[in-house]
């Protein structure tokens, strides 16, 4: 396969300085002014790289998703699936990937028209699911995650050529400061921060438990936080966070007795199909970076 | 040495249920109504096991302490001292114990009459410093700490017989939700939660980096949090937290680029002198649990 040029070099042996992103943040639809996102929300997303919607889903919708999540976590056959990630210490389910293929109910969430209309407004194209997962983060046991850009990994290890992609995270439990909520560095999506260090084959087998490659250097994090600060949107179950594929984010350990569960899915533009990975030999498995472009159809 | 009876058994092979503490929280001075703590503050401390004072020290006082802290962290001779604890990954200074012996300026902090008058009001006796330390928790690198009661460790590993002791923590940098502030379970000091597991000799050599013994069972943490919740007082440098020796507390990793530095010192009643340790063979070193009862004299 003739790859598109590598516009975002990373995982090299030597350090490369951060640089401004080469892609728009908003691929503005011609009739974007008609919504659903207001001009203020569009400007906020453009400048900060995320949008937060408290109580986006109703209590009834959350209850249905939560019971589906519980059913999946109790399905012991799934625990041995390739796309299940277990907590290193306890063996409990940490994440289940490709949730939209495991569950019709979760498949429908990814095709929620209220979400898709926002995604179309921002990306101005049809989309497909690049990755999806349920995160359990059980009480006391959920470990944290270092600062990283998802795009940096999807580019280097999956071959995603450009930044025309965004993630959606919906909480299914209350998010508090004590159960390891997602933290973001507002504005960090406007830069590409190359990470240092050649990446071994099959890195994903260990990186899902503790990321070692694809972690920006501390000096870069320092000036990015000095510019944009850190935020951690918190709120009741059913709240939704849309964030740009290149926004730096992290999470801390869950120190509370309560789980921090959410569903996470990634909309990639159908015009941004995966190439060969830019920094590794083999692409990661289908459940981490899908190569089946199945254009989503709204449905509820 | 004929030990006082073990009223708080812990670190046994089998689980023991939590039970109500056998000691008062407040050893009320006869003239306690005269302050400095108000009746409301005394009641809050009795019920919750802590008191928080935002901006207790002036900016000038904080600046002086911060420059002393910086000087100590740059003194490379201290890095090899027995009472210095380094970050496992980076080798930076994580804690320096016996700070009141390393530094006249920090010695004076422990004898601050504004603090001592509160301590006298609560403990109704003279006091001495059981332990003191500076915590650095550098940006990005400061690891968290599991939930624990200090008294549980001081009892089992140092031989502190009763709960007549309290800790004082003064922040020297801003505390935010992102740099791993101290978290407390309000009301947890009213119970003793025995921890399971016989403790090896010289446990302190590893427990200062990651605690393995003296961690309550999750079921106990669960009902204690259900009763009292979790709090994490946050605020500007110079804020002070007084907390009862048996209040369960923890901290998360520092995910920010900024250090979370504080000074921490423990007032034990002179009538609560250390015995032989209740669960280990040898007492820990002097810098962790002092056996030199040097009654503090107020001085500024």
XYZ file of C-alpha atoms in Angstrom:
600
model
C 0.000 0.000 0.000
C 1.329 3.412 -0.960
C 1.061 5.365 2.244
C 0.047 8.991 2.482
C 2.987 11.134 3.565
C 3.765 11.145 7.309
C 2.743 14.645 8.358
C 3.042 13.864 12.064
C 6.345 12.100 12.747
C 6.645 10.541 16.204
C 8.289 7.632 18.078
C 11.704 8.519 16.705
C 14.917 7.900 18.620
C 15.604 11.623 18.881
C 13.381 14.380 20.206
C 11.374 16.489 17.733
C 9.884 19.769 18.864
C 6.117 20.167 19.044
C 4.536 22.013 16.130
C 1.158 23.484 15.192
C -1.307 20.951 13.795
C -1.608 20.911 10.011
C -5.315 20.046 9.914
C -8.375 22.105 10.732
C -10.145 21.369 14.013
C -13.526 22.044 12.456
C -14.338 20.780 8.984
C -17.241 23.164 8.915
C -20.386 22.013 7.145
C -21.719 24.730 4.790
C -24.969 24.889 6.774
C -23.212 24.511 10.119
C -24.931 27.580 11.497
C -28.149 25.583 11.656
C -26.764 23.544 14.546
C -27.247 21.469 16.556
C -24.126 23.064 18.073
C -24.364 26.825 18.585
C -21.668 29.150 17.212
C -20.426 29.542 20.811
C -20.118 25.777 21.238
C -18.325 25.470 17.896
C -15.880 28.217 18.923
C -15.331 26.583 22.308
C -14.572 23.252 20.668
C -12.224 24.898 18.168
C -10.263 26.664 20.914
C -10.344 24.068 23.687
C -10.641 20.727 21.916
C -13.632 19.440 23.875
C -17.302 19.985 24.730
C -19.025 18.749 27.888
C -22.749 18.005 28.133
C -23.981 17.403 31.673
C -26.819 14.837 31.797
C -26.852 14.316 28.032
C -28.715 11.020 28.441
C -31.896 10.607 30.472
C -31.930 8.541 33.653
C -33.845 5.793 31.844
C -31.256 5.641 29.051
C -28.452 5.469 31.603
C -30.185 2.702 33.536
C -30.533 0.616 30.378
C -26.869 1.083 29.442
C -25.714 0.385 32.978
C -27.578 -2.897 33.140
C -26.105 -3.888 29.774
C -22.635 -2.979 31.074
C -23.197 -5.099 34.172
C -24.392 -8.040 32.099
C -21.275 -7.867 29.933
C -18.971 -7.667 32.983
C -20.584 -10.783 34.431
C -20.266 -12.732 31.193
C -17.214 -14.794 32.073
C -16.785 -15.991 28.492
C -15.864 -12.430 27.516
C -13.004 -12.352 29.984
C -10.922 -14.529 27.720
C -11.743 -12.567 24.586
C -8.868 -10.869 22.805
C -10.625 -7.541 23.184
C -11.053 -7.772 26.976
C -8.477 -6.048 29.214
C -8.211 -7.154 32.845
C -6.948 -5.198 35.876
C -3.318 -6.269 36.463
C -3.877 -6.892 40.211
C -7.413 -8.151 40.591
C -8.227 -9.799 37.271
C -11.512 -7.852 37.093
C -12.612 -6.509 33.729
C -10.976 -3.152 33.056
C -12.115 -2.552 29.484
C -14.046 -4.340 26.808
C -13.265 -3.197 23.279
C -15.541 -3.265 20.234
C -18.534 -2.894 22.511
C -20.687 -1.924 19.531
C -20.048 -5.405 18.113
C -20.636 -7.177 21.432
C -23.931 -5.457 22.154
C -26.834 -4.184 20.069
C -27.695 -1.691 22.777
C -24.243 -0.149 22.675
C -24.247 -0.255 18.888
C -27.312 1.979 19.007
C -25.548 4.448 21.281
C -22.856 4.987 18.666
C -25.603 5.749 16.110
C -27.542 8.145 18.358
C -28.748 10.878 15.952
C -28.274 13.612 18.558
C -24.571 12.753 18.701
C -24.101 12.059 15.005
C -25.546 15.436 14.023
C -22.882 17.182 16.116
C -20.186 14.980 14.641
C -21.335 15.739 11.089
C -21.356 19.440 11.924
C -17.741 19.285 13.085
C -16.214 16.755 10.670
C -18.374 17.511 7.605
C -18.424 13.941 6.303
C -19.767 10.506 6.965
C -18.049 8.656 9.792
C -17.368 5.149 11.029
C -16.284 3.732 14.388
C -12.506 3.561 14.629
C -12.580 2.077 18.128
C -15.115 1.584 20.890
C -14.920 0.310 24.409
C -16.504 0.119 27.820
C -14.262 1.156 30.720
C -15.055 -0.255 34.138
C -12.433 1.268 36.442
C -13.673 -0.590 39.529
C -13.626 0.989 43.000
C -10.149 1.239 44.584
C -8.632 -0.744 41.753
C -8.817 1.397 38.641
C -5.321 2.569 37.776
C -4.651 5.903 36.131
C -3.349 6.718 32.677
C -0.481 8.994 31.711
C -0.989 12.093 29.574
C -1.324 11.241 25.907
C -2.921 12.199 22.594
C -5.031 9.414 21.137
C -4.231 10.635 17.650
C -0.519 10.182 18.295
C -1.127 6.473 18.917
C -3.704 6.054 16.180
C -1.331 7.701 13.716
C 1.847 5.840 14.630
C 0.398 2.437 15.478
C -2.801 2.328 13.380
C -1.922 4.512 10.388
C -4.575 7.220 10.798
C -3.238 9.858 8.395
C -4.903 13.125 9.487
C -6.686 14.706 12.418
C -10.314 14.370 11.305
C -11.655 12.336 14.104
C -13.194 12.824 17.519
C -14.015 10.805 20.600
C -17.153 10.548 22.642
C -17.175 9.455 26.256
C -20.429 8.949 28.156
C -20.288 8.343 31.906
C -22.474 5.586 33.336
C -21.572 6.350 36.955
C -21.160 9.671 38.726
C -17.808 11.290 38.057
C -16.189 12.875 41.102
C -12.719 14.153 41.878
C -12.106 10.887 43.739
C -12.842 8.209 41.148
C -10.330 9.150 38.500
C -12.246 11.373 36.071
C -10.815 12.159 32.660
C -8.537 15.209 32.715
C -7.859 17.314 29.650
C -5.385 20.045 28.730
C -7.575 22.615 26.927
C -5.990 23.866 23.706
C -3.418 21.078 23.522
C -5.132 19.711 20.386
C -3.735 22.693 18.448
C -0.224 21.218 18.598
C 1.260 17.921 17.632
C 3.666 16.760 20.325
C 5.976 14.089 18.920
C 6.912 11.408 21.421
C 10.400 10.004 21.697
C 11.339 6.335 21.520
C 11.062 3.636 18.860
C 8.041 1.450 19.526
C 8.402 -2.325 19.764
C 6.149 -4.700 17.827
C 2.928 -5.641 19.576
C 3.348 -2.714 21.954
C -0.426 -2.676 22.438
C -0.280 -5.854 24.491
C 1.349 -3.977 27.350
C 0.388 -0.367 26.574
C -3.254 -0.978 27.472
C -2.265 -1.611 31.063
C 0.414 1.065 31.433
C 1.519 3.300 28.622
C 5.263 3.568 28.081
C 5.503 4.821 24.489
C 3.464 7.713 23.176
C 3.875 9.719 26.378
C 4.881 13.346 25.704
C 7.986 14.751 27.344
C 7.487 16.623 30.595
C 8.865 19.868 29.178
C 6.131 19.836 26.527
C 3.410 19.058 29.064
C 4.678 21.911 31.210
C 4.211 24.659 28.618
C 0.944 23.200 27.393
C -0.478 23.232 30.929
C 0.937 26.731 31.466
C -1.045 27.831 28.381
C -4.279 25.926 28.844
C -4.418 24.586 32.395
C -6.081 21.286 33.255
C -9.802 20.550 33.459
C -11.693 17.488 34.673
C -15.409 17.686 33.825
C -17.420 16.022 36.571
C -21.084 15.300 36.944
C -23.923 12.790 37.157
C -24.185 9.603 35.080
C -25.197 10.170 31.483
C -22.944 13.174 31.006
C -21.066 13.275 27.712
C -17.655 14.545 26.711
C -16.814 15.089 23.044
C -13.104 15.608 22.520
C -10.854 16.118 19.568
C -8.626 13.157 18.694
C -5.470 15.139 19.478
C -6.478 16.677 22.833
C -4.044 15.574 25.548
C -5.786 13.724 28.343
C -5.014 11.516 31.337
C -6.704 10.065 34.357
C -5.745 9.373 37.920
C -6.352 6.236 39.962
C -9.820 5.577 41.345
C -9.404 6.071 45.114
C -13.114 5.759 45.896
C -15.088 2.582 46.577
C -17.279 3.372 43.572
C -16.611 2.303 39.999
C -16.014 4.879 37.311
C -17.651 3.307 34.307
C -18.082 4.854 30.914
C -18.505 4.024 27.263
C -16.057 5.445 24.790
C -16.243 5.465 21.018
C -14.338 7.163 18.261
C -15.783 8.672 15.111
C -13.351 8.839 12.231
C -14.146 10.516 8.925
C -14.613 8.063 6.071
C -12.221 10.343 4.183
C -9.495 9.616 6.720
C -9.152 5.863 6.184
C -6.290 4.074 7.900
C -3.012 3.552 6.031
C -0.127 1.334 7.035
C 1.044 2.327 10.546
C 3.552 5.188 10.459
C 5.878 3.960 13.218
C 5.394 0.228 13.594
C 5.541 -2.750 11.273
C 2.122 -4.271 11.741
C -1.187 -2.558 12.353
C -2.863 -3.249 15.674
C -5.807 -5.645 15.755
C -9.208 -4.709 14.340
C -10.718 -4.101 17.812
C -8.178 -1.330 18.491
C -8.147 0.375 15.122
C -10.821 -0.745 12.703
C -10.015 -1.154 9.026
C -13.618 -1.939 8.113
C -15.143 1.348 7.022
C -18.809 0.787 7.788
C -20.474 4.156 7.378
C -22.749 4.811 10.321
C -26.449 5.296 9.796
C -28.345 7.283 12.415
C -30.758 5.137 14.353
C -32.292 5.091 17.780
C 9.973 -3.389 79.009
C 6.541 -4.304 80.357
C 4.238 -3.216 77.589
C 0.838 -1.620 78.120
C -1.922 -3.947 77.021
C -2.615 -4.044 73.256
C -5.982 -2.320 72.979
C -5.785 -2.088 69.195
C -4.771 -5.455 67.737
C -3.793 -5.390 64.063
C -1.553 -7.111 61.496
C -2.816 -10.535 62.486
C -3.066 -13.421 60.047
C -6.833 -13.476 60.306
C -9.315 -10.656 59.826
C -10.660 -8.804 62.887
C -13.741 -6.636 62.553
C -13.477 -2.905 62.991
C -14.585 -1.580 66.397
C -15.259 1.774 68.054
C -12.162 3.545 69.347
C -11.521 3.170 73.068
C -9.995 6.621 73.562
C -11.568 10.058 73.559
C -10.998 12.237 70.495
C -10.822 15.367 72.640
C -8.942 15.346 75.932
C -10.710 18.547 76.820
C -8.773 21.121 78.822
C -10.833 22.429 81.778
C -10.665 25.972 80.364
C -11.117 24.782 76.765
C -13.988 27.198 76.230
C -11.486 30.018 76.189
C -10.153 28.874 72.823
C -8.348 29.345 70.585
C -10.694 26.831 68.913
C -14.379 27.730 69.082
C -16.943 25.224 70.431
C -18.052 24.701 66.802
C -14.512 23.896 65.709
C -14.065 21.522 68.644
C -17.324 19.736 67.741
C -16.322 19.543 64.081
C -12.986 18.004 65.008
C -14.640 15.532 67.374
C -17.118 14.381 64.710
C -14.971 14.540 61.567
C -11.404 14.013 62.773
C -9.891 17.064 61.091
C -9.880 20.853 60.878
C -8.815 22.887 57.849
C -7.473 26.438 58.039
C -7.153 28.164 54.674
C -4.170 30.554 54.538
C -3.120 29.839 58.106
C 0.368 31.217 57.423
C 1.059 34.597 55.847
C 2.613 34.872 52.396
C 5.890 36.002 53.981
C 5.960 32.983 56.290
C 5.271 30.651 53.356
C 8.007 32.268 51.262
C 10.536 31.723 54.046
C 9.564 28.069 54.489
C 9.529 27.461 50.753
C 13.036 28.796 50.305
C 14.214 26.603 53.214
C 12.521 23.604 51.582
C 14.247 24.376 48.284
C 17.627 24.716 49.995
C 17.199 21.331 51.660
C 16.154 19.652 48.389
C 19.270 20.992 46.678
C 21.583 19.820 49.458
C 22.910 16.678 47.804
C 24.510 15.450 51.042
C 21.009 14.940 52.461
C 20.061 12.598 49.632
C 22.140 9.849 51.164
C 20.827 10.402 54.687
C 18.912 7.544 56.282
C 15.920 9.839 56.722
C 15.681 10.874 53.048
C 13.210 9.024 50.783
C 13.722 9.231 47.017
C 11.169 8.838 44.213
C 11.476 5.253 42.919
C 11.643 6.330 39.251
C 13.437 9.645 39.188
C 15.667 9.611 42.260
C 14.382 13.061 43.247
C 13.771 13.767 46.918
C 10.296 12.597 47.904
C 10.440 13.159 51.652
C 12.916 14.303 54.247
C 12.144 13.105 57.752
C 13.074 14.755 61.056
C 12.904 18.114 59.337
C 12.786 19.838 62.740
C 16.265 18.444 63.419
C 17.620 19.318 59.963
C 16.447 22.922 60.049
C 16.017 25.590 62.726
C 13.361 27.279 60.624
C 11.239 24.135 60.474
C 11.897 23.453 64.162
C 10.265 26.815 64.886
C 7.217 25.883 62.820
C 6.582 22.886 65.067
C 6.701 25.227 68.076
C 4.404 27.881 66.591
C 2.317 29.048 69.600
C -0.813 29.478 67.452
C -0.667 25.769 66.605
C 0.442 24.552 70.012
C -2.437 26.310 71.770
C -4.918 24.367 69.646
C -3.057 21.130 70.285
C -3.092 21.759 74.067
C -6.811 22.479 73.892
C -7.471 19.135 72.187
C -4.951 16.826 73.880
C -4.847 18.525 77.314
C -1.176 17.790 77.969
C 2.323 18.687 76.952
C 3.402 17.226 73.631
C 6.522 16.234 71.729
C 7.219 15.537 68.052
C 6.674 11.881 67.234
C 7.633 12.342 63.569
C 8.176 15.209 61.173
C 8.876 15.449 57.502
C 8.879 17.549 54.377
C 7.044 16.029 51.381
C 8.059 17.192 47.917
C 5.764 15.259 45.551
C 7.355 16.718 42.400
C 5.331 17.538 39.275
C 4.230 14.448 37.266
C 6.294 12.175 39.471
C 4.697 12.162 42.898
C 3.055 8.785 43.437
C -0.084 8.377 45.496
C -0.642 6.615 48.814
C -3.232 4.008 49.721
C -5.845 4.602 52.401
C -4.427 4.155 55.905
C -4.608 5.275 59.516
C -1.300 6.656 60.780
C -2.149 5.452 64.270
C -2.456 1.885 63.006
C 1.160 2.009 61.857
C 2.427 3.978 64.853
C 0.751 1.495 67.182
C 1.852 -1.723 65.502
C 5.306 -0.697 64.294
C 6.290 2.046 66.797
C 4.450 0.984 69.963
C 2.223 4.076 70.409
C -0.252 2.741 73.007
C -3.275 5.068 72.743
C -4.917 7.564 70.411
C -3.788 10.829 71.980
C -1.941 12.315 69.117
C -2.616 14.508 66.093
C -0.947 15.526 62.869
C -0.421 18.895 61.299
C 0.128 19.370 57.574
C 0.943 22.790 56.126
C 0.966 23.220 52.344
C 3.829 25.173 50.800
C 2.418 25.035 47.274
C -1.139 25.453 46.048
C -3.251 22.322 46.478
C -5.506 21.525 43.542
C -7.501 18.483 42.495
C -4.703 17.698 40.029
C -1.585 17.551 42.202
C -2.561 14.783 44.582
C -4.015 16.571 47.621
C -4.569 14.717 50.881
C -7.968 12.979 50.994
C -9.697 12.105 54.253
C -12.667 9.968 55.250
C -14.526 12.175 57.759
C -15.563 10.268 60.868
C -13.281 7.308 60.202
C -11.195 8.219 63.294
C -14.064 6.985 65.483
C -13.306 3.365 64.548
C -10.233 1.230 64.719
C -9.911 -0.808 61.539
C -7.528 -3.715 62.111
C -5.443 -4.604 59.082
C -4.749 -8.161 58.079
C -1.304 -9.646 57.471
C 1.748 -10.274 59.640
C 4.314 -7.558 59.056
C 7.882 -8.442 58.129
C 10.888 -6.958 59.936
C 12.135 -3.663 58.545
C 8.861 -3.216 56.671
C 9.439 0.553 56.775
C 12.233 0.269 54.211
C 9.690 -0.512 51.493
C 6.461 0.839 53.024
C 7.590 4.445 52.584
C 7.526 3.992 48.821
C 4.376 1.901 48.520
C 2.387 0.654 51.479
C 1.538 -3.041 51.490
C 0.787 -3.714 55.173
C -1.468 -1.504 57.241
C -3.967 -1.049 54.410
C -7.583 -1.596 55.538
C -9.725 -4.109 53.718
C -11.922 -2.778 50.951
C -15.130 -3.841 52.678
C -14.237 -1.652 55.650
C -13.343 1.309 53.445
C -16.642 0.896 51.661
C -18.877 1.334 54.712
C -16.702 4.063 56.151
C -16.965 6.073 52.917
C -20.699 5.346 52.786
C -20.976 6.892 56.270
C -18.599 9.823 55.969
C -17.767 10.369 52.302
C -14.383 11.628 51.150
C -13.031 15.159 51.380
C -9.882 16.735 49.943
C -9.282 20.227 51.343
C -7.686 22.405 48.673
C -6.368 25.933 48.746
C -3.464 28.341 48.520
C -0.020 27.747 50.039
C 0.131 28.217 53.791
C -3.122 26.386 54.447
C -3.101 24.006 57.390
C -4.799 20.715 58.086
C -4.976 19.329 61.630
C -6.077 15.714 61.675
C -6.549 13.078 64.307
C -3.946 10.288 64.330
C -6.568 7.681 63.435
C -8.350 9.477 60.573
C -8.101 7.416 57.390
C -6.386 9.302 54.593
C -4.806 8.726 51.191
C -3.521 10.677 48.254
C -3.523 10.263 44.516
C -0.655 10.732 42.086
C 0.399 14.230 41.109
C -0.705 14.551 37.466
C 0.148 18.254 37.211
C 3.491 19.783 36.268
C 3.577 21.533 39.650
C 5.014 20.116 42.865
C 2.798 19.452 45.844
C 5.044 20.287 48.751
C 4.110 20.362 52.393
C 5.504 20.001 55.867
C 4.033 17.407 58.161
C 4.585 16.941 61.878
C 2.977 14.861 64.564
C 2.216 15.951 68.118
C 2.034 13.093 70.577
C 1.005 13.557 74.203
C 3.891 13.131 76.653
C 1.504 10.816 78.527
C 1.360 8.523 75.512
C 5.027 7.525 75.354
C 6.015 4.738 72.953
C 6.192 1.151 74.195
C 7.682 -1.828 72.417
C 5.993 -2.196 68.997
C 2.782 -4.214 69.196
C 3.160 -6.170 65.955
C 6.837 -6.207 65.031
C 10.037 -7.211 66.748
C 12.053 -4.035 66.540
C 10.888 -0.463 66.730
C 11.391 1.636 63.615
C 14.244 4.135 63.577
C 14.160 7.347 65.613
C 13.353 9.515 62.567
C 10.076 7.598 61.986
C 8.924 7.243 65.578
C 10.833 9.254 68.120
C 11.604 7.746 71.514
C 13.144 10.973 72.784
C 10.394 12.769 74.648
C 11.491 16.386 74.350
C 8.567 18.459 75.584
C 7.934 21.293 73.145
C 8.191 24.871 74.296
C 6.219 27.478 72.349
C 8.474 29.848 70.452
C 8.292 31.923 67.308
